[in-house]
mmCIF file of C-alpha atoms in Angstrom:
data_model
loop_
_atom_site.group_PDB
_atom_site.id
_atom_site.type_symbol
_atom_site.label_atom_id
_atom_site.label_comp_id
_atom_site.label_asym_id
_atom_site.label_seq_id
_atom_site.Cartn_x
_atom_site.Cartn_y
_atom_site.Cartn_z
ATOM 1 C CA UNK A 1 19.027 1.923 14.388
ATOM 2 C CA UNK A 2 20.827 4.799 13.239
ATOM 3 C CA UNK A 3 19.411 4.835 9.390
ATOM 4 C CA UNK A 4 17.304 8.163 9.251
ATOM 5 C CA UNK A 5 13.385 7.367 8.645
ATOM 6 C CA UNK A 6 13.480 8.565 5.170
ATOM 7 C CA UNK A 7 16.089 6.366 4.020
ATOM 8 C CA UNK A 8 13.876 3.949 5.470
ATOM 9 C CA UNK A 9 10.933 4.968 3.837
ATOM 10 C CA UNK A 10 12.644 4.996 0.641
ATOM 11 C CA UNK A 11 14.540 2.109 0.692
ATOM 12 C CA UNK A 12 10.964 0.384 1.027
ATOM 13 C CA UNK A 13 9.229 2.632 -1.675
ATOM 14 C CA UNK A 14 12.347 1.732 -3.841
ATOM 15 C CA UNK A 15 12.127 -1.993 -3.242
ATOM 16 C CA UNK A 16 8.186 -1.614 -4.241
ATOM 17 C CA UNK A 17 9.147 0.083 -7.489
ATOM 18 C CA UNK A 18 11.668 -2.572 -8.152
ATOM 19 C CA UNK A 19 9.104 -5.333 -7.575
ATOM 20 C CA UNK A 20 6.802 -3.739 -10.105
ATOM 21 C CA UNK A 21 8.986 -2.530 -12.517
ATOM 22 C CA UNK A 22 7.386 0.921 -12.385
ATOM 23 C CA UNK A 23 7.760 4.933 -10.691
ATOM 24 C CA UNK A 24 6.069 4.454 -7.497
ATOM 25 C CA UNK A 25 3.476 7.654 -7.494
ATOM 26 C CA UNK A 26 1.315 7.957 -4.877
ATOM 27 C CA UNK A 27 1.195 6.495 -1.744
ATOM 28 C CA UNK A 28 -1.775 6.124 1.187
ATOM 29 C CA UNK A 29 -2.141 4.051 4.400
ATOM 30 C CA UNK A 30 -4.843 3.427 6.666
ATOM 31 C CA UNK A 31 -4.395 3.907 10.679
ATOM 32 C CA UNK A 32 -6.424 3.083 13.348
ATOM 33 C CA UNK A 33 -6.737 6.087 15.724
ATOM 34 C CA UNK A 34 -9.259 7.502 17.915
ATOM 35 C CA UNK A 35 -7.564 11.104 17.676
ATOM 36 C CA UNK A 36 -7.706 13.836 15.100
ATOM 37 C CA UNK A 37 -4.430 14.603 15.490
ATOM 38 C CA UNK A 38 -1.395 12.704 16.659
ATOM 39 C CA UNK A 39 -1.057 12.790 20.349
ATOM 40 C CA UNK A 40 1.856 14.297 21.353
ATOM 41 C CA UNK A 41 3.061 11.655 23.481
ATOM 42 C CA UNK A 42 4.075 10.042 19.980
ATOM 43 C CA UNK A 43 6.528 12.530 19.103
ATOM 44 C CA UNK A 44 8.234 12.164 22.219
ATOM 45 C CA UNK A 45 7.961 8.289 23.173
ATOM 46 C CA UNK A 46 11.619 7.760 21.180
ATOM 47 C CA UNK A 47 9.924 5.368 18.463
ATOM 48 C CA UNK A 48 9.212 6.440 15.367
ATOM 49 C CA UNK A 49 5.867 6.117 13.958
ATOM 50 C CA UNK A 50 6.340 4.849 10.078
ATOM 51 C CA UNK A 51 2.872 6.425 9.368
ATOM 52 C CA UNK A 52 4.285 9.586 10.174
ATOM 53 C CA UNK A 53 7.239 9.245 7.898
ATOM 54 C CA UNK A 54 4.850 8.803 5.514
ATOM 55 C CA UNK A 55 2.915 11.631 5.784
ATOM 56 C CA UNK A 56 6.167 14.183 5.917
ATOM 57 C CA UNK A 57 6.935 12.301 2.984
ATOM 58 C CA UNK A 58 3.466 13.270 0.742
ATOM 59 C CA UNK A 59 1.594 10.516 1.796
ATOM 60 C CA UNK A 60 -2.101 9.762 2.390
ATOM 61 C CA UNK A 61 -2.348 8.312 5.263
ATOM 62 C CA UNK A 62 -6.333 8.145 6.469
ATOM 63 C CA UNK A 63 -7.011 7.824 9.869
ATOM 64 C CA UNK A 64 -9.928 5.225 11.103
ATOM 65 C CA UNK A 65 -11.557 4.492 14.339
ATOM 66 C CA UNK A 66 -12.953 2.042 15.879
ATOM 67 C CA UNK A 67 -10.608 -0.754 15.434
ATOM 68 C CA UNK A 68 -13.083 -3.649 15.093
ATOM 69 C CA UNK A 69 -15.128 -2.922 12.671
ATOM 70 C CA UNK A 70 -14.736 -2.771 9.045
ATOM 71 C CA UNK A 71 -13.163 1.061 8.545
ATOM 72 C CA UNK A 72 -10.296 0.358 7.022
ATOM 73 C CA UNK A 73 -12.240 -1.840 4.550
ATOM 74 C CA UNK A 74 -14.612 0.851 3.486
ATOM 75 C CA UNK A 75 -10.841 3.451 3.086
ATOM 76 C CA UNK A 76 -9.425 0.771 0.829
ATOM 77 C CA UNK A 77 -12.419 -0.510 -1.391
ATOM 78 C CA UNK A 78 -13.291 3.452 -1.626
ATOM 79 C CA UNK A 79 -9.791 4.536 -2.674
ATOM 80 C CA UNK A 80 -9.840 1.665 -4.657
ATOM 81 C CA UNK A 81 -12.875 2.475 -6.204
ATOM 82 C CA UNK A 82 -11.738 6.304 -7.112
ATOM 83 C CA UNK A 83 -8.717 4.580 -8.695
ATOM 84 C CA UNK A 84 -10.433 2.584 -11.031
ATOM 85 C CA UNK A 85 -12.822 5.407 -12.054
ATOM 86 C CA UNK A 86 -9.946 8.177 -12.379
ATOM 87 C CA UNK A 87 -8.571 5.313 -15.208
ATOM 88 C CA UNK A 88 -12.282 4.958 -16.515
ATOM 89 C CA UNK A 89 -12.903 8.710 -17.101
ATOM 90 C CA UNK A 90 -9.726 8.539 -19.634
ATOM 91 C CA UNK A 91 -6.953 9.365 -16.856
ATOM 92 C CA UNK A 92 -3.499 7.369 -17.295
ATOM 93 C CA UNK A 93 -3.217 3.558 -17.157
ATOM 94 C CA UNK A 94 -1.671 3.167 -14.023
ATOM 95 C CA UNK A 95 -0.231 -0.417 -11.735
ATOM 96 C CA UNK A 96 -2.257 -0.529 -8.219
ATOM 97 C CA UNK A 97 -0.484 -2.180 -6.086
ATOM 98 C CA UNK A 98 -1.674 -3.554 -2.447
ATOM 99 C CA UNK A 99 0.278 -4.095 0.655
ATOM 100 C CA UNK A 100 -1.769 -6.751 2.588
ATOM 101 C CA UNK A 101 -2.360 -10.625 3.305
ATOM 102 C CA UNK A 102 -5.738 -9.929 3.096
ATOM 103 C CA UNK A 103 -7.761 -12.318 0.530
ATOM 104 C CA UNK A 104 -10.637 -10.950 1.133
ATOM 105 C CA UNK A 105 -9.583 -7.809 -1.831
ATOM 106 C CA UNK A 106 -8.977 -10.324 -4.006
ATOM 107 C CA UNK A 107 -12.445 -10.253 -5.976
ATOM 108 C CA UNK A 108 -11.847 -6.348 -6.214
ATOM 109 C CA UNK A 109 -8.747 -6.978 -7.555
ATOM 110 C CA UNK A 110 -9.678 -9.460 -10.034
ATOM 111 C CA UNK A 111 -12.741 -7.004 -10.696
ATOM 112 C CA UNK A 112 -9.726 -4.040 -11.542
ATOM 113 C CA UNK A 113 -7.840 -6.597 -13.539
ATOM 114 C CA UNK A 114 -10.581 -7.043 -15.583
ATOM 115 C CA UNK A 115 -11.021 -3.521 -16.656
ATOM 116 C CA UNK A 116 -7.581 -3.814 -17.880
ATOM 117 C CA UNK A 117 -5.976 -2.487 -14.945
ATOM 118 C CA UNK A 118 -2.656 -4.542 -13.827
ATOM 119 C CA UNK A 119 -2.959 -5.055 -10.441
ATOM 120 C CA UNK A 120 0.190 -6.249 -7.818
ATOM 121 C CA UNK A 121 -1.082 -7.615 -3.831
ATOM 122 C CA UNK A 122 2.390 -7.992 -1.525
ATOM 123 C CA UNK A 123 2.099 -9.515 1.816
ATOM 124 C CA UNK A 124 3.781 -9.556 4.275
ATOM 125 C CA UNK A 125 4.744 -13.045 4.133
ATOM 126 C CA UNK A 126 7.181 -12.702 1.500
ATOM 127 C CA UNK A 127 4.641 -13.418 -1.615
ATOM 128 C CA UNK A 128 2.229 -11.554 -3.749
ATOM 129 C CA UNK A 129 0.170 -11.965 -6.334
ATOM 130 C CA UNK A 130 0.468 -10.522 -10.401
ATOM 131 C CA UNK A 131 -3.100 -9.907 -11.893
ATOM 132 C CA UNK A 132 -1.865 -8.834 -15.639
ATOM 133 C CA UNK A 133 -4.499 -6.329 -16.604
ATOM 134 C CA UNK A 134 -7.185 -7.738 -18.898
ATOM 135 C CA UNK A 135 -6.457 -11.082 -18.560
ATOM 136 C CA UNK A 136 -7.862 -13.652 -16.404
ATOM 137 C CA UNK A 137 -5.336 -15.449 -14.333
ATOM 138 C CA UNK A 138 -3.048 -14.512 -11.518
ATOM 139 C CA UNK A 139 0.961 -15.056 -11.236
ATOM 140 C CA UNK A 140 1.737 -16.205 -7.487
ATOM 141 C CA UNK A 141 5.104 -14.172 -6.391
ATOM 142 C CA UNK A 142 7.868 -15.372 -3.783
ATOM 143 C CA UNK A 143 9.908 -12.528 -2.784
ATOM 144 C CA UNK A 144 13.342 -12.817 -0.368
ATOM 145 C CA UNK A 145 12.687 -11.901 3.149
ATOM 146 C CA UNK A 146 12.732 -8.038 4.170
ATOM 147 C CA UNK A 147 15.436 -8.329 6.780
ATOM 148 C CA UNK A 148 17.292 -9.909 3.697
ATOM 149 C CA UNK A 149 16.934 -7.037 1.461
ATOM 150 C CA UNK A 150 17.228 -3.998 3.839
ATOM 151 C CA UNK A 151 20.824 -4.509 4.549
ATOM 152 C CA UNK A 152 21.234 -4.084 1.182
#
């Protein structure tokens, strides 16, 4: 409990790099809030809000409201979108990699891997999935257990 947040926060960013054998560069979240700004009450509860780490760290993290509908869909497939075309208009070949159980990305990602972008899905059920860029098959990942690896 005593580990500052950024330790944290790198420890994790770290462990991501590891897993895809590549710099991690850029970074961006999606919250569900109904504020523009962070309430107060947040700073001072004694927790300490990840998402904030985050952001104090350089980190996109886009805010989304309300919670049921599809909001944080439309952030992802959008960023995910500007991604792809950033490589299309001659940028640098770059690994997008995507932190969420969530199947339903898959035909995006596939869609990415196709242009020849290599692609990386983690869950949070220790496993993933490799989509090698141009090709047109996916690697299943196992991966140890985070409480395993944070002690580390």
């Amino acid at each position: 409990y005593n580990i500052d947040p950024y330790q944290q926060m790198n420890k994790v960013l770290r462990w991501v790099a590891g897993v895809l054998d590549a710099p991690v560069t850029s970074v961006e979240a999606v919250e569900f809030t109904r504020f523009a700004r962070t309430p107060q009450e947040q700073y001072t509860d004694g927790n300490r809000n990840w998402l904030m780490t985050l952001r104090e760290m350089g980190g996109i993290v886009h805010r989304t409201w309300p919670k049921m509908d599809d909001a944080t869909d439309a952030v992802i497939l959008d960023r995910m979108r500007t991604f792809l075309d950033k490589i299309k208009d001659g940028g640098p070949q770059r690994i997008l990699c995507l932190l969420s159980g969530d199947k339903h990305y898959y035909p995006m990602l596939q869609a990415a891997q196709s242009e020849g972008v290599t692609v990386v899905a983690l869950t949070d059920r220790n496993e993933g999935h490799y989509f090698p860029g141009g090709r047109n098959f996916t690697v299943p990942m196992s991966m140890m257990p985070w409480e395993q690896i944070r002690h580390r």
